[in-house]
mmCIF file of C-alpha atoms in Angstrom:
data_model
loop_
_atom_site.group_PDB
_atom_site.id
_atom_site.type_symbol
_atom_site.label_atom_id
_atom_site.label_comp_id
_atom_site.label_asym_id
_atom_site.label_seq_id
_atom_site.Cartn_x
_atom_site.Cartn_y
_atom_site.Cartn_z
ATOM 1 C CA MET N 1 -31.573 166.629 8.724
ATOM 2 C CA SER N 2 -34.775 166.732 10.744
ATOM 3 C CA ARG N 3 -35.170 164.981 14.077
ATOM 4 C CA THR N 4 -37.869 162.758 12.560
ATOM 5 C CA THR N 5 -35.544 161.606 9.767
ATOM 6 C CA LEU N 6 -32.720 160.990 12.250
ATOM 7 C CA ALA N 7 -35.023 158.962 14.486
ATOM 8 C CA LEU N 8 -36.133 156.830 11.551
ATOM 9 C CA ILE N 9 -32.504 156.141 10.575
ATOM 10 C CA VAL N 10 -31.546 155.152 14.129
ATOM 11 C CA SER N 11 -34.641 152.945 14.463
ATOM 12 C CA SER N 12 -33.851 151.249 11.150
ATOM 13 C CA LEU N 13 -30.274 150.557 12.233
ATOM 14 C CA LEU N 14 -31.408 149.121 15.548
ATOM 15 C CA LEU N 15 -34.010 146.874 13.950
ATOM 16 C CA GLY N 16 -31.550 145.769 11.305
ATOM 17 C CA GLY N 17 -28.994 144.953 13.969
ATOM 18 C CA ALA N 18 -31.578 142.906 15.849
ATOM 19 C CA SER N 19 -32.475 141.001 12.678
ATOM 20 C CA ILE N 20 -28.801 140.299 11.973
ATOM 21 C CA SER N 21 -28.316 139.150 15.560
ATOM 22 C CA ARG N 22 -31.308 136.795 15.282
ATOM 23 C CA ALA N 23 -30.045 135.402 11.995
ATOM 24 C CA GLN N 24 -26.570 134.875 13.427
ATOM 25 C CA SER N 25 -28.020 133.097 16.454
ATOM 26 C CA VAL N 26 -29.930 130.649 14.279
ATOM 27 C CA ARG N 27 -26.940 130.308 11.974
ATOM 28 C CA GLY N 28 -24.774 129.570 15.000
ATOM 29 C CA GLY N 29 -27.111 126.752 15.927
ATOM 30 C CA ILE N 30 -29.240 128.040 18.819
ATOM 31 C CA ILE N 31 -32.802 129.123 18.110
ATOM 32 C CA PRO N 32 -33.535 132.341 20.056
ATOM 33 C CA THR N 33 -36.113 132.004 22.824
ATOM 34 C CA GLN N 34 -38.417 134.675 21.381
ATOM 35 C CA THR N 35 -38.276 133.124 17.919
ATOM 36 C CA ALA N 36 -39.369 129.775 19.348
ATOM 37 C CA ARG N 37 -42.094 131.298 21.521
ATOM 38 C CA ARG N 38 -43.684 133.045 18.554
ATOM 39 C CA GLN N 39 -44.423 129.522 17.270
ATOM 40 C CA GLY N 40 -45.720 128.281 20.622
ATOM 41 C CA LEU N 41 -42.461 126.470 21.437
ATOM 42 C CA GLU N 42 -39.981 126.471 24.305
ATOM 43 C CA ARG N 43 -36.332 125.511 24.153
ATOM 44 C CA ALA N 44 -36.160 122.653 26.664
ATOM 45 C CA TRP N 45 -32.374 122.285 26.594
ATOM 46 C CA VAL N 46 -29.121 122.754 24.695
ATOM 47 C CA ALA N 47 -26.198 120.326 24.927
ATOM 48 C CA GLN N 48 -22.759 119.908 23.376
ATOM 49 C CA VAL N 49 -21.546 116.343 22.878
ATOM 50 C CA GLU N 50 -17.924 115.291 23.262
ATOM 51 C CA ILE N 51 -16.200 115.982 19.940
ATOM 52 C CA ASP N 52 -13.000 117.551 18.621
ATOM 53 C CA ARG N 53 -14.665 120.348 16.668
ATOM 54 C CA SER N 54 -11.473 121.116 14.743
ATOM 55 C CA ARG N 55 -11.420 117.630 13.182
ATOM 56 C CA GLY N 56 -14.454 115.591 14.142
ATOM 57 C CA ARG N 57 -18.029 115.643 12.931
ATOM 58 C CA VAL N 58 -21.223 113.879 13.931
ATOM 59 C CA ALA N 59 -21.640 110.864 11.660
ATOM 60 C CA TYR N 60 -25.013 109.564 12.902
ATOM 61 C CA VAL N 61 -27.640 110.495 15.441
ATOM 62 C CA ASN N 62 -30.560 108.314 16.466
ATOM 63 C CA LEU N 63 -33.378 108.662 18.983
ATOM 64 C CA HIS N 64 -34.279 105.269 20.411
ATOM 65 C CA ASP N 65 -36.126 104.265 23.553
ATOM 66 C CA GLY N 66 -35.592 107.587 25.320
ATOM 67 C CA LEU N 67 -31.898 107.899 24.436
ATOM 68 C CA LEU N 68 -30.224 110.295 22.028
ATOM 69 C CA LEU N 69 -27.374 108.292 20.504
ATOM 70 C CA VAL N 70 -24.707 110.411 18.806
ATOM 71 C CA GLN N 71 -21.838 108.714 16.992
ATOM 72 C CA THR N 72 -18.936 110.775 15.650
ATOM 73 C CA ASP N 73 -16.459 110.056 12.854
ATOM 74 C CA GLN N 74 -13.784 110.002 15.568
ATOM 75 C CA ALA N 75 -15.102 106.663 16.881
ATOM 76 C CA ALA N 76 -16.902 108.129 19.906
ATOM 77 C CA LEU N 77 -20.433 107.245 20.970
ATOM 78 C CA ASN N 78 -22.250 109.815 23.143
ATOM 79 C CA VAL N 79 -25.375 108.603 24.957
ATOM 80 C CA LEU N 80 -27.713 111.305 26.311
ATOM 81 C CA ASP N 81 -31.003 111.175 28.161
ATOM 82 C CA ALA N 82 -33.313 112.638 25.499
ATOM 83 C CA GLU N 83 -35.560 114.409 28.015
ATOM 84 C CA THR N 84 -32.998 115.905 30.404
ATOM 85 C CA ARG N 85 -29.946 116.273 28.054
ATOM 86 C CA ARG N 86 -27.764 114.574 30.714
ATOM 87 C CA THR N 87 -24.830 112.708 29.219
ATOM 88 C CA LEU N 88 -25.118 109.174 30.573
ATOM 89 C CA TRP N 89 -21.803 107.945 29.184
ATOM 90 C CA VAL N 90 -19.339 108.231 26.320
ATOM 91 C CA ALA N 91 -17.635 105.205 24.763
ATOM 92 C CA HIS N 92 -14.668 105.080 22.401
ATOM 93 C CA MET N 93 -14.427 102.163 20.006
ATOM 94 C CA GLY N 94 -12.526 101.147 16.922
ATOM 95 C CA ARG N 95 -10.544 103.609 14.845
ATOM 96 C CA PRO N 96 -11.335 107.223 13.885
ATOM 97 C CA GLY N 97 -12.292 107.659 10.257
ATOM 98 C CA GLN N 98 -13.691 104.146 9.845
ATOM 99 C CA PRO N 99 -17.200 103.907 8.377
ATOM 100 C CA SER N 100 -19.941 103.539 10.945
ATOM 101 C CA SER N 101 -23.710 103.134 11.014
ATOM 102 C CA LYS N 102 -26.612 104.392 13.079
ATOM 103 C CA PRO N 103 -26.379 103.135 16.717
ATOM 104 C CA THR N 104 -29.363 101.661 18.521
ATOM 105 C CA ALA N 105 -30.562 100.763 22.028
ATOM 106 C CA SER N 106 -32.827 98.398 23.947
ATOM 107 C CA ASP N 107 -33.803 98.286 27.610
ATOM 108 C CA LYS N 108 -30.497 96.548 28.453
ATOM 109 C CA PHE N 109 -27.999 97.210 25.679
ATOM 110 C CA VAL N 110 -26.615 99.712 23.190
ATOM 111 C CA ALA N 111 -25.120 98.490 19.903
ATOM 112 C CA ALA N 112 -22.898 100.358 17.437
ATOM 113 C CA THR N 113 -20.477 99.597 14.612
ATOM 114 C CA ASN N 114 -17.060 100.800 13.484
ATOM 115 C CA GLY N 115 -15.668 99.420 10.255
ATOM 116 C CA SER N 116 -16.463 95.702 10.164
ATOM 117 C CA ARG N 117 -16.747 95.372 13.953
ATOM 118 C CA LEU N 118 -19.888 95.304 16.049
ATOM 119 C CA TYR N 119 -19.763 96.644 19.625
ATOM 120 C CA LEU N 120 -22.163 95.965 22.477
ATOM 121 C CA PHE N 121 -22.438 98.104 25.616
ATOM 122 C CA GLU N 122 -24.422 97.900 28.814
ATOM 123 C CA ARG N 123 -27.114 100.551 28.568
ATOM 124 C CA ALA N 124 -27.040 101.650 32.201
ATOM 125 C CA THR N 125 -23.271 102.091 32.570
ATOM 126 C CA GLY N 126 -21.678 102.132 29.116
ATOM 127 C CA ARG N 127 -19.517 99.151 30.059
ATOM 128 C CA ALA N 128 -18.204 97.368 26.966
ATOM 129 C CA LEU N 129 -19.565 93.803 26.919
ATOM 130 C CA TRP N 130 -18.094 92.412 23.702
ATOM 131 C CA GLU N 131 -17.122 93.126 20.116
ATOM 132 C CA ARG N 132 -17.567 90.908 17.071
ATOM 133 C CA HIS N 133 -15.764 90.868 13.747
ATOM 134 C CA MET N 134 -18.343 90.716 10.941
ATOM 135 C CA SER N 135 -17.822 89.224 7.494
ATOM 136 C CA SER N 136 -18.363 92.624 5.860
ATOM 137 C CA VAL N 137 -19.171 96.236 6.719
ATOM 138 C CA PRO N 138 -22.755 97.144 7.628
ATOM 139 C CA SER N 139 -25.095 98.661 5.071
ATOM 140 C CA ALA N 140 -27.229 100.134 7.886
ATOM 141 C CA GLY N 141 -27.371 100.219 11.665
ATOM 142 C CA PRO N 142 -27.980 97.230 13.948
ATOM 143 C CA ALA N 143 -31.261 96.330 15.641
ATOM 144 C CA LEU N 144 -31.611 94.818 19.111
ATOM 145 C CA GLY N 145 -34.059 92.142 20.167
ATOM 146 C CA ALA N 146 -34.491 90.446 23.519
ATOM 147 C CA ASP N 147 -31.914 87.723 22.793
ATOM 148 C CA ARG N 148 -30.066 88.675 19.608
ATOM 149 C CA VAL N 149 -28.670 91.643 17.691
ATOM 150 C CA TYR N 150 -29.217 91.880 13.915
ATOM 151 C CA VAL N 151 -26.929 93.708 11.468
ATOM 152 C CA PRO N 152 -27.497 94.146 7.699
ATOM 153 C CA LEU N 153 -24.292 93.908 5.650
ATOM 154 C CA VAL N 154 -23.370 95.297 2.215
ATOM 155 C CA THR N 155 -23.259 91.723 0.890
ATOM 156 C CA GLY N 156 -27.041 91.460 1.393
ATOM 157 C CA ILE N 157 -26.668 89.245 4.457
ATOM 158 C CA VAL N 158 -28.437 90.053 7.716
ATOM 159 C CA ALA N 159 -26.160 88.686 10.451
ATOM 160 C CA SER N 160 -27.465 87.815 13.909
ATOM 161 C CA TYR N 161 -25.412 87.437 17.100
ATOM 162 C CA ARG N 162 -26.533 86.141 20.476
ATOM 163 C CA LEU N 163 -26.705 88.688 23.284
ATOM 164 C CA PRO N 164 -25.161 87.991 26.704
ATOM 165 C CA ALA N 165 -27.225 85.839 29.041
ATOM 166 C CA PRO N 166 -26.590 84.625 32.599
ATOM 167 C CA ASN N 167 -24.242 81.644 32.501
ATOM 168 C CA ASP N 168 -26.708 79.402 34.247
ATOM 169 C CA GLU N 169 -29.193 79.955 31.408
ATOM 170 C CA GLU N 170 -26.745 78.866 28.681
ATOM 171 C CA THR N 171 -26.629 75.281 27.531
ATOM 172 C CA PRO N 172 -23.223 73.765 26.603
ATOM 173 C CA LEU N 173 -24.205 74.023 22.925
ATOM 174 C CA GLU N 174 -25.121 77.717 23.305
ATOM 175 C CA LYS N 175 -21.801 78.449 24.977
ATOM 176 C CA MET N 176 -19.953 76.764 22.119
ATOM 177 C CA PHE N 177 -21.711 78.714 19.348
ATOM 178 C CA LYS N 178 -22.633 81.985 21.042
ATOM 179 C CA ASP N 179 -19.962 83.899 19.073
ATOM 180 C CA THR N 180 -21.085 82.429 15.736
ATOM 181 C CA ALA N 181 -23.311 84.534 13.486
ATOM 182 C CA LEU N 182 -26.558 83.217 12.063
ATOM 183 C CA ASN N 183 -27.007 84.683 8.583
ATOM 184 C CA TYR N 184 -29.888 85.215 6.213
ATOM 185 C CA GLN N 185 -29.143 86.075 2.584
ATOM 186 C CA GLY N 186 -31.981 88.006 1.005
ATOM 187 C CA LYS N 187 -32.335 89.392 -2.509
ATOM 188 C CA GLY N 188 -30.714 92.809 -2.344
ATOM 189 C CA MET N 189 -29.034 94.909 0.333
ATOM 190 C CA SER N 190 -30.804 96.597 3.240
ATOM 191 C CA ASP N 191 -30.482 100.382 3.328
ATOM 192 C CA ALA N 192 -32.122 100.713 6.749
ATOM 193 C CA SER N 193 -31.933 98.993 10.121
ATOM 194 C CA PRO N 194 -34.169 95.956 10.658
ATOM 195 C CA ILE N 195 -37.277 96.125 12.840
ATOM 196 C CA VAL N 196 -37.506 93.620 15.701
ATOM 197 C CA THR N 197 -40.975 92.655 16.922
ATOM 198 C CA PRO N 198 -42.073 90.010 19.452
ATOM 199 C CA ASN N 199 -42.730 87.708 16.491
ATOM 200 C CA GLY N 200 -39.740 88.174 14.211
ATOM 201 C CA VAL N 201 -37.199 90.456 12.574
ATOM 202 C CA LEU N 202 -38.258 92.466 9.502
ATOM 203 C CA PHE N 203 -36.165 94.201 6.863
ATOM 204 C CA GLY N 204 -36.539 95.639 3.368
ATOM 205 C CA THR N 205 -34.010 95.348 0.538
ATOM 206 C CA SER N 206 -32.850 97.072 -2.631
ATOM 207 C CA GLY N 207 -34.416 94.155 -4.524
ATOM 208 C CA GLY N 208 -37.845 95.408 -3.478
ATOM 209 C CA ASN N 209 -38.486 92.681 -0.904
ATOM 210 C CA VAL N 210 -39.763 92.832 2.661
ATOM 211 C CA TYR N 211 -38.718 89.779 4.696
ATOM 212 C CA MET N 212 -39.791 88.502 8.088
ATOM 213 C CA CYS N 213 -37.411 85.993 9.699
ATOM 214 C CA GLY N 214 -37.686 84.012 12.897
ATOM 215 C CA LEU N 215 -35.967 85.608 15.861
ATOM 216 C CA ASP N 216 -33.727 82.685 16.800
ATOM 217 C CA GLU N 217 -33.032 80.818 13.596
ATOM 218 C CA MET N 218 -32.940 83.509 10.846
ATOM 219 C CA ARG N 219 -35.207 81.513 8.567
ATOM 220 C CA ALA N 220 -37.701 83.424 6.432
ATOM 221 C CA LEU N 221 -41.320 83.188 7.525
ATOM 222 C CA TRP N 222 -42.608 85.248 4.609
ATOM 223 C CA ARG N 223 -41.556 87.592 1.840
ATOM 224 C CA PHE N 224 -43.522 90.452 0.285
ATOM 225 C CA LYS N 225 -42.419 91.669 -3.136
ATOM 226 C CA THR N 226 -42.744 95.276 -4.352
ATOM 227 C CA HIS N 227 -41.812 96.598 -7.804
ATOM 228 C CA GLU N 228 -38.788 98.735 -6.844
ATOM 229 C CA ALA N 229 -36.166 99.121 -4.123
ATOM 230 C CA ILE N 230 -37.102 99.729 -0.503
ATOM 231 C CA SER N 231 -34.700 102.389 0.755
ATOM 232 C CA ALA N 232 -36.870 103.859 3.530
ATOM 233 C CA PRO N 233 -36.892 102.334 7.032
ATOM 234 C CA LEU N 234 -39.866 100.124 7.822
ATOM 235 C CA PHE N 235 -42.295 101.290 10.502
ATOM 236 C CA TYR N 236 -43.979 98.914 12.949
ATOM 237 C CA ARG N 237 -47.344 99.610 14.530
ATOM 238 C CA PRO N 238 -48.937 96.284 15.497
ATOM 239 C CA PRO N 239 -50.481 94.464 13.795
ATOM 240 C CA LEU N 240 -49.156 96.269 10.709
ATOM 241 C CA VAL N 241 -45.743 96.823 9.160
ATOM 242 C CA LEU N 242 -45.550 99.933 6.974
ATOM 243 C CA ALA N 243 -43.210 99.712 3.987
ATOM 244 C CA ALA N 244 -42.490 102.470 1.461
ATOM 245 C CA SER N 245 -41.086 101.573 -1.935
ATOM 246 C CA ARG N 246 -39.486 103.461 -4.766
ATOM 247 C CA ASP N 247 -42.327 102.116 -6.893
ATOM 248 C CA GLY N 248 -44.339 104.992 -5.396
ATOM 249 C CA TYR N 249 -46.496 102.915 -3.053
ATOM 250 C CA VAL N 250 -46.867 102.706 0.702
ATOM 251 C CA TYR N 251 -47.842 99.203 1.803
ATOM 252 C CA ALA N 252 -49.557 98.253 5.073
ATOM 253 C CA LEU N 253 -48.567 94.622 5.614
ATOM 254 C CA ARG N 254 -50.081 92.246 8.140
ATOM 255 C CA GLU N 255 -47.210 91.204 10.371
ATOM 256 C CA MET N 256 -48.289 87.591 10.847
ATOM 257 C CA ARG N 257 -49.394 86.913 7.253
ATOM 258 C CA GLY N 258 -47.100 88.990 5.087
ATOM 259 C CA ASP N 259 -49.906 90.205 2.808
ATOM 260 C CA ALA N 260 -51.116 93.764 2.255
ATOM 261 C CA ARG N 261 -54.152 95.089 4.079
ATOM 262 C CA TRP N 262 -53.948 98.169 1.874
ATOM 263 C CA GLN N 263 -51.598 100.052 -0.406
ATOM 264 C CA PHE N 264 -51.499 103.718 -1.368
ATOM 265 C CA SER N 265 -49.943 105.337 -4.430
ATOM 266 C CA ALA N 266 -48.022 108.526 -3.687
ATOM 267 C CA GLY N 267 -47.345 109.063 -7.390
ATOM 268 C CA ASN N 268 -43.577 109.317 -6.856
ATOM 269 C CA PRO N 269 -40.876 107.236 -5.130
ATOM 270 C CA VAL N 270 -41.078 107.185 -1.323
ATOM 271 C CA SER N 271 -37.688 107.168 0.431
ATOM 272 C CA GLU N 272 -38.767 108.471 3.858
ATOM 273 C CA SER N 273 -40.194 106.153 6.486
ATOM 274 C CA PRO N 274 -43.999 106.267 6.756
ATOM 275 C CA VAL N 275 -45.155 107.113 10.277
ATOM 276 C CA ALA N 276 -48.241 105.922 12.155
ATOM 277 C CA ILE N 277 -49.480 108.446 14.723
ATOM 278 C CA GLY N 278 -52.846 107.857 16.356
ATOM 279 C CA ASP N 279 -55.424 106.985 13.693
ATOM 280 C CA ALA N 280 -53.313 108.271 10.807
ATOM 281 C CA VAL N 281 -50.348 107.305 8.668
ATOM 282 C CA PHE N 282 -48.138 110.084 7.288
ATOM 283 C CA ALA N 283 -46.147 109.464 4.111
ATOM 284 C CA ILE N 284 -43.780 111.783 2.213
ATOM 285 C CA SER N 285 -42.928 111.456 -1.475
ATOM 286 C CA GLU N 286 -39.390 111.979 -2.716
ATOM 287 C CA THR N 287 -40.414 115.055 -4.720
ATOM 288 C CA GLY N 288 -41.898 116.695 -1.625
ATOM 289 C CA GLY N 289 -45.362 116.561 -0.143
ATOM 290 C CA MET N 290 -46.950 114.851 2.850
ATOM 291 C CA PHE N 291 -50.039 112.647 2.712
ATOM 292 C CA ARG N 292 -52.244 111.907 5.688
ATOM 293 C CA LEU N 293 -53.822 108.469 5.271
ATOM 294 C CA ASN N 294 -56.438 106.638 7.270
ATOM 295 C CA ALA N 295 -54.472 104.018 9.218
ATOM 296 C CA GLN N 296 -57.191 101.384 8.797
ATOM 297 C CA THR N 297 -58.062 101.810 5.121
ATOM 298 C CA GLY N 298 -55.163 103.722 3.529
ATOM 299 C CA GLU N 299 -57.536 106.350 2.125
ATOM 300 C CA GLN N 300 -56.075 109.831 1.627
ATOM 301 C CA GLU N 301 -57.386 112.468 4.058
ATOM 302 C CA TRP N 302 -55.223 115.431 3.018
ATOM 303 C CA TYR N 303 -52.077 116.436 1.159
ATOM 304 C CA ALA N 304 -49.597 119.197 2.141
ATOM 305 C CA PRO N 305 -47.069 120.224 -0.559
ATOM 306 C CA GLY N 306 -43.430 121.113 0.041
ATOM 307 C CA ILE N 307 -42.770 118.685 2.926
ATOM 308 C CA PHE N 308 -39.597 116.584 2.730
ATOM 309 C CA LYS N 309 -39.053 115.225 6.253
ATOM 310 C CA PHE N 310 -41.063 114.246 9.330
ATOM 311 C CA LEU N 311 -39.530 115.362 12.647
ATOM 312 C CA SER N 312 -42.125 114.802 15.368
ATOM 313 C CA ALA N 313 -45.790 115.191 16.296
ATOM 314 C CA SER N 314 -47.816 116.437 19.236
ATOM 315 C CA PRO N 315 -51.512 115.621 19.777
ATOM 316 C CA THR N 316 -52.511 118.492 17.462
ATOM 317 C CA LYS N 317 -49.453 119.468 15.387
ATOM 318 C CA LEU N 318 -46.896 117.989 13.028
ATOM 319 C CA TYR N 319 -43.298 119.209 12.874
ATOM 320 C CA THR N 320 -41.694 118.759 9.469
ATOM 321 C CA ALA N 321 -38.932 120.190 7.269
ATOM 322 C CA ASP N 322 -39.010 121.586 3.743
ATOM 323 C CA ALA N 323 -36.376 121.302 0.991
ATOM 324 C CA SER N 324 -34.280 124.176 2.380
ATOM 325 C CA GLY N 325 -34.287 122.760 5.936
ATOM 326 C CA ARG N 326 -36.829 125.144 7.477
ATOM 327 C CA LEU N 327 -39.034 123.685 10.205
ATOM 328 C CA LEU N 328 -42.673 123.801 9.087
ATOM 329 C CA ILE N 329 -45.527 123.378 11.581
ATOM 330 C CA LEU N 330 -48.737 121.778 10.298
ATOM 331 C CA ASP N 331 -52.170 121.221 11.774
ATOM 332 C CA ALA N 332 -52.362 117.448 12.220
ATOM 333 C CA ARG N 333 -56.062 117.229 11.305
ATOM 334 C CA SER N 334 -56.192 119.523 8.282
ATOM 335 C CA GLY N 335 -52.605 119.786 7.039
ATOM 336 C CA ALA N 336 -52.813 123.594 7.145
ATOM 337 C CA ARG N 337 -49.511 125.380 7.670
ATOM 338 C CA LEU N 338 -49.422 127.041 11.103
ATOM 339 C CA GLY N 339 -45.895 128.400 11.358
ATOM 340 C CA MET N 340 -42.222 128.201 10.429
ATOM 341 C CA LEU N 341 -38.824 128.296 12.140
ATOM 342 C CA PRO N 342 -35.592 129.247 10.294
ATOM 343 C CA THR N 343 -33.622 126.050 10.909
ATOM 344 C CA GLU N 344 -31.680 125.940 7.638
ATOM 345 C CA TYR N 345 -28.379 126.009 9.521
ATOM 346 C CA LEU N 346 -29.280 123.025 11.681
ATOM 347 C CA PRO N 347 -28.615 120.107 9.318
ATOM 348 C CA LEU N 348 -29.252 117.312 11.841
ATOM 349 C CA LYS N 349 -32.996 116.914 12.247
ATOM 350 C CA VAL N 350 -33.796 113.831 14.287
ATOM 351 C CA PHE N 351 -36.684 111.536 13.342
ATOM 352 C CA ASN N 352 -38.868 111.138 16.447
ATOM 353 C CA ALA N 353 -41.953 108.942 16.359
ATOM 354 C CA GLU N 354 -41.740 108.241 20.107
ATOM 355 C CA THR N 355 -42.735 111.620 21.607
ATOM 356 C CA ASP N 356 -43.635 115.197 20.707
ATOM 357 C CA ARG N 357 -40.075 116.526 21.287
ATOM 358 C CA ILE N 358 -38.168 118.189 18.427
ATOM 359 C CA TYR N 359 -34.422 117.490 18.284
ATOM 360 C CA LEU N 360 -32.131 119.616 16.117
ATOM 361 C CA GLY N 361 -28.352 119.620 15.864
ATOM 362 C CA THR N 362 -25.184 120.605 14.047
ATOM 363 C CA THR N 363 -22.407 118.391 12.704
ATOM 364 C CA SER N 364 -20.099 119.990 15.297
ATOM 365 C CA GLY N 365 -22.123 118.301 18.055
ATOM 366 C CA MET N 366 -24.449 121.011 19.383
ATOM 367 C CA PHE N 367 -27.993 119.704 19.966
ATOM 368 C CA GLN N 368 -31.154 121.335 21.240
ATOM 369 C CA CYS N 369 -34.605 120.118 22.187
ATOM 370 C CA LEU N 370 -37.796 122.102 21.546
ATOM 371 C CA ARG N 371 -41.237 121.396 22.969
ATOM 372 C CA GLU N 372 -44.670 122.973 22.916
ATOM 373 C CA GLN N 373 -45.123 125.420 25.800
ATOM 374 C CA GLU N 374 -48.036 123.453 27.295
ATOM 375 C CA LEU N 375 -46.347 120.046 27.082
ATOM 376 C CA VAL N 376 -44.018 120.142 30.073
ATOM 377 C CA GLU N 377 -44.106 116.347 30.238
ATOM 378 C CA PRO N 378 -43.460 114.503 26.975
ATOM 379 C CA PHE N 379 -46.439 113.144 25.091
ATOM 380 C CA ILE N 380 -45.621 109.478 24.365
ATOM 381 C CA HIS N 381 -47.303 108.174 21.223
ATOM 382 C CA GLY N 382 -46.821 104.491 22.002
ATOM 383 C CA GLN N 383 -48.945 104.683 25.144
ATOM 384 C CA ALA N 384 -52.105 105.135 23.078
ATOM 385 C CA VAL N 385 -51.254 102.047 21.012
ATOM 386 C CA LYS N 386 -50.593 99.916 24.110
ATOM 387 C CA ALA N 387 -53.858 101.049 25.655
ATOM 388 C CA ALA N 388 -55.774 100.044 22.516
ATOM 389 C CA GLU N 389 -54.155 96.613 22.522
ATOM 390 C CA GLY N 390 -54.922 96.130 26.194
ATOM 391 C CA GLU N 391 -58.595 96.941 25.593
ATOM 392 C CA GLY N 392 -58.872 94.172 23.028
ATOM 393 C CA GLY N 393 -58.657 96.471 20.019
ATOM 394 C CA GLU N 394 -57.928 95.462 16.461
ATOM 395 C CA ALA N 395 -54.246 94.808 17.110
ATOM 396 C CA SER N 396 -54.863 92.168 19.745
ATOM 397 C CA GLU N 397 -57.879 90.755 17.894
ATOM 398 C CA GLU N 398 -55.923 90.129 14.713
ATOM 399 C CA LYS N 399 -53.041 88.524 16.589
ATOM 400 C CA GLU N 400 -55.427 86.104 18.284
ATOM 401 C CA THR N 401 -57.139 85.073 15.052
ATOM 402 C CA THR N 402 -54.051 84.831 12.852
ATOM 403 C CA GLU N 403 -52.076 81.630 12.585
ATOM 404 C CA THR N 404 -48.297 81.666 12.516
ATOM 405 C CA PRO N 405 -47.140 81.252 8.895
ATOM 406 C CA GLU N 406 -45.572 77.964 7.930
ATOM 407 C CA LYS N 407 -41.854 77.814 7.269
ATOM 408 C CA PRO N 408 -40.968 77.443 3.581
ATOM 409 C CA ALA N 409 -39.473 74.193 2.395
ATOM 410 C CA ALA N 410 -35.693 74.012 2.066
ATOM 411 C CA ASP N 411 -34.518 74.600 -1.503
ATOM 412 C CA PRO N 412 -30.951 75.640 -2.450
ATOM 413 C CA ASN N 413 -32.323 77.853 -5.235
ATOM 414 C CA ASP N 414 -35.037 79.402 -3.120
ATOM 415 C CA PRO N 415 -34.416 82.814 -1.470
ATOM 416 C CA PHE N 416 -36.049 81.326 1.612
ATOM 417 C CA ALA N 417 -33.286 78.757 2.030
ATOM 418 C CA ALA N 418 -31.950 77.745 5.433
ATOM 419 C CA PRO N 419 -29.512 80.178 7.094
ATOM 420 C CA ALA N 420 -25.794 79.783 6.777
ATOM 421 C CA ALA N 421 -23.514 79.903 9.811
ATOM 422 C CA ASN N 422 -20.584 82.296 9.559
#
């Protein structure tokens, strides 16, 4: 055997070993630094949440208001700072093995469920504030407003409970009924958490309806009817509410009126939440493929095939996943494919419409955050929206010129009937 042949064999073995090592690293859950850098990304952090890896698994993970909320099937809720990976607190609630739903957060509270019980924690400390027994198990996660928490149940009811308030702000009547749920019974069950806005609480149902109810009385202000079930979460970007239906349409609804500014046909059912980023709306059909739409008119600007999930977006790029779980990087303006990461063995891909950060995890509780190399500080999408509103843009203009919808008349056979106390 010649020296040249021997050298080629050794080189092949070394390269093969390196490829196997890289594959094992990704399969083990951690994306190698060099693999990420080839796509212009840095690994910002890696963290392991509290979990018994021999028995427990991550049931739900949610990014909300700067927190990474990880709930396990062992009745543990891990709350991490999404930018620094620091574990802020861990809470144990209910019984292991009970069904749960996606946890959520506000500036003061964190809410989660276990079985038919709803738990409320203080955001800053993790201190348990109260728990409530609900009339049924949740069909989706809770949503927090300024004064109330809203939970959709499998019976089709959306139940609302009053949040803690300083005692001197409670009237005697409020103290008497603060533990009583206000309910709204819509047509169909909600498959996704409600959306709470300054003007009301919104939710879609399996009956193809989008409802907006008043924040304090759970009485319907309007209802918008589609032709099939709404299984995707709603998306709120004032003054519009984006709703995707299994009838194949994405609807841009005016929040204060409940009518459609525009609608777009994707040609197939839409079960992923549409996302508004900047001047665009991104929608994904159930059969795969992402549309970029003009946020004002709903007109199609481009289509990228093979996309099944939105993960996050930077000012110039979109981070998505294909059918096999690979991370695909797209040019935000053209839809052209720019790169790919082998993330098939990272089944937990967190939806992030708040910032540019990419969050990936395993069911055994290992999470990692990726970012673009230039974006040391997170790019916050909501800041652009707030700036536009403050400058008297379309959002604020429409709110000023739109009247609050009238409440529907009470009718026992009308889906907009008065709420029932539980």
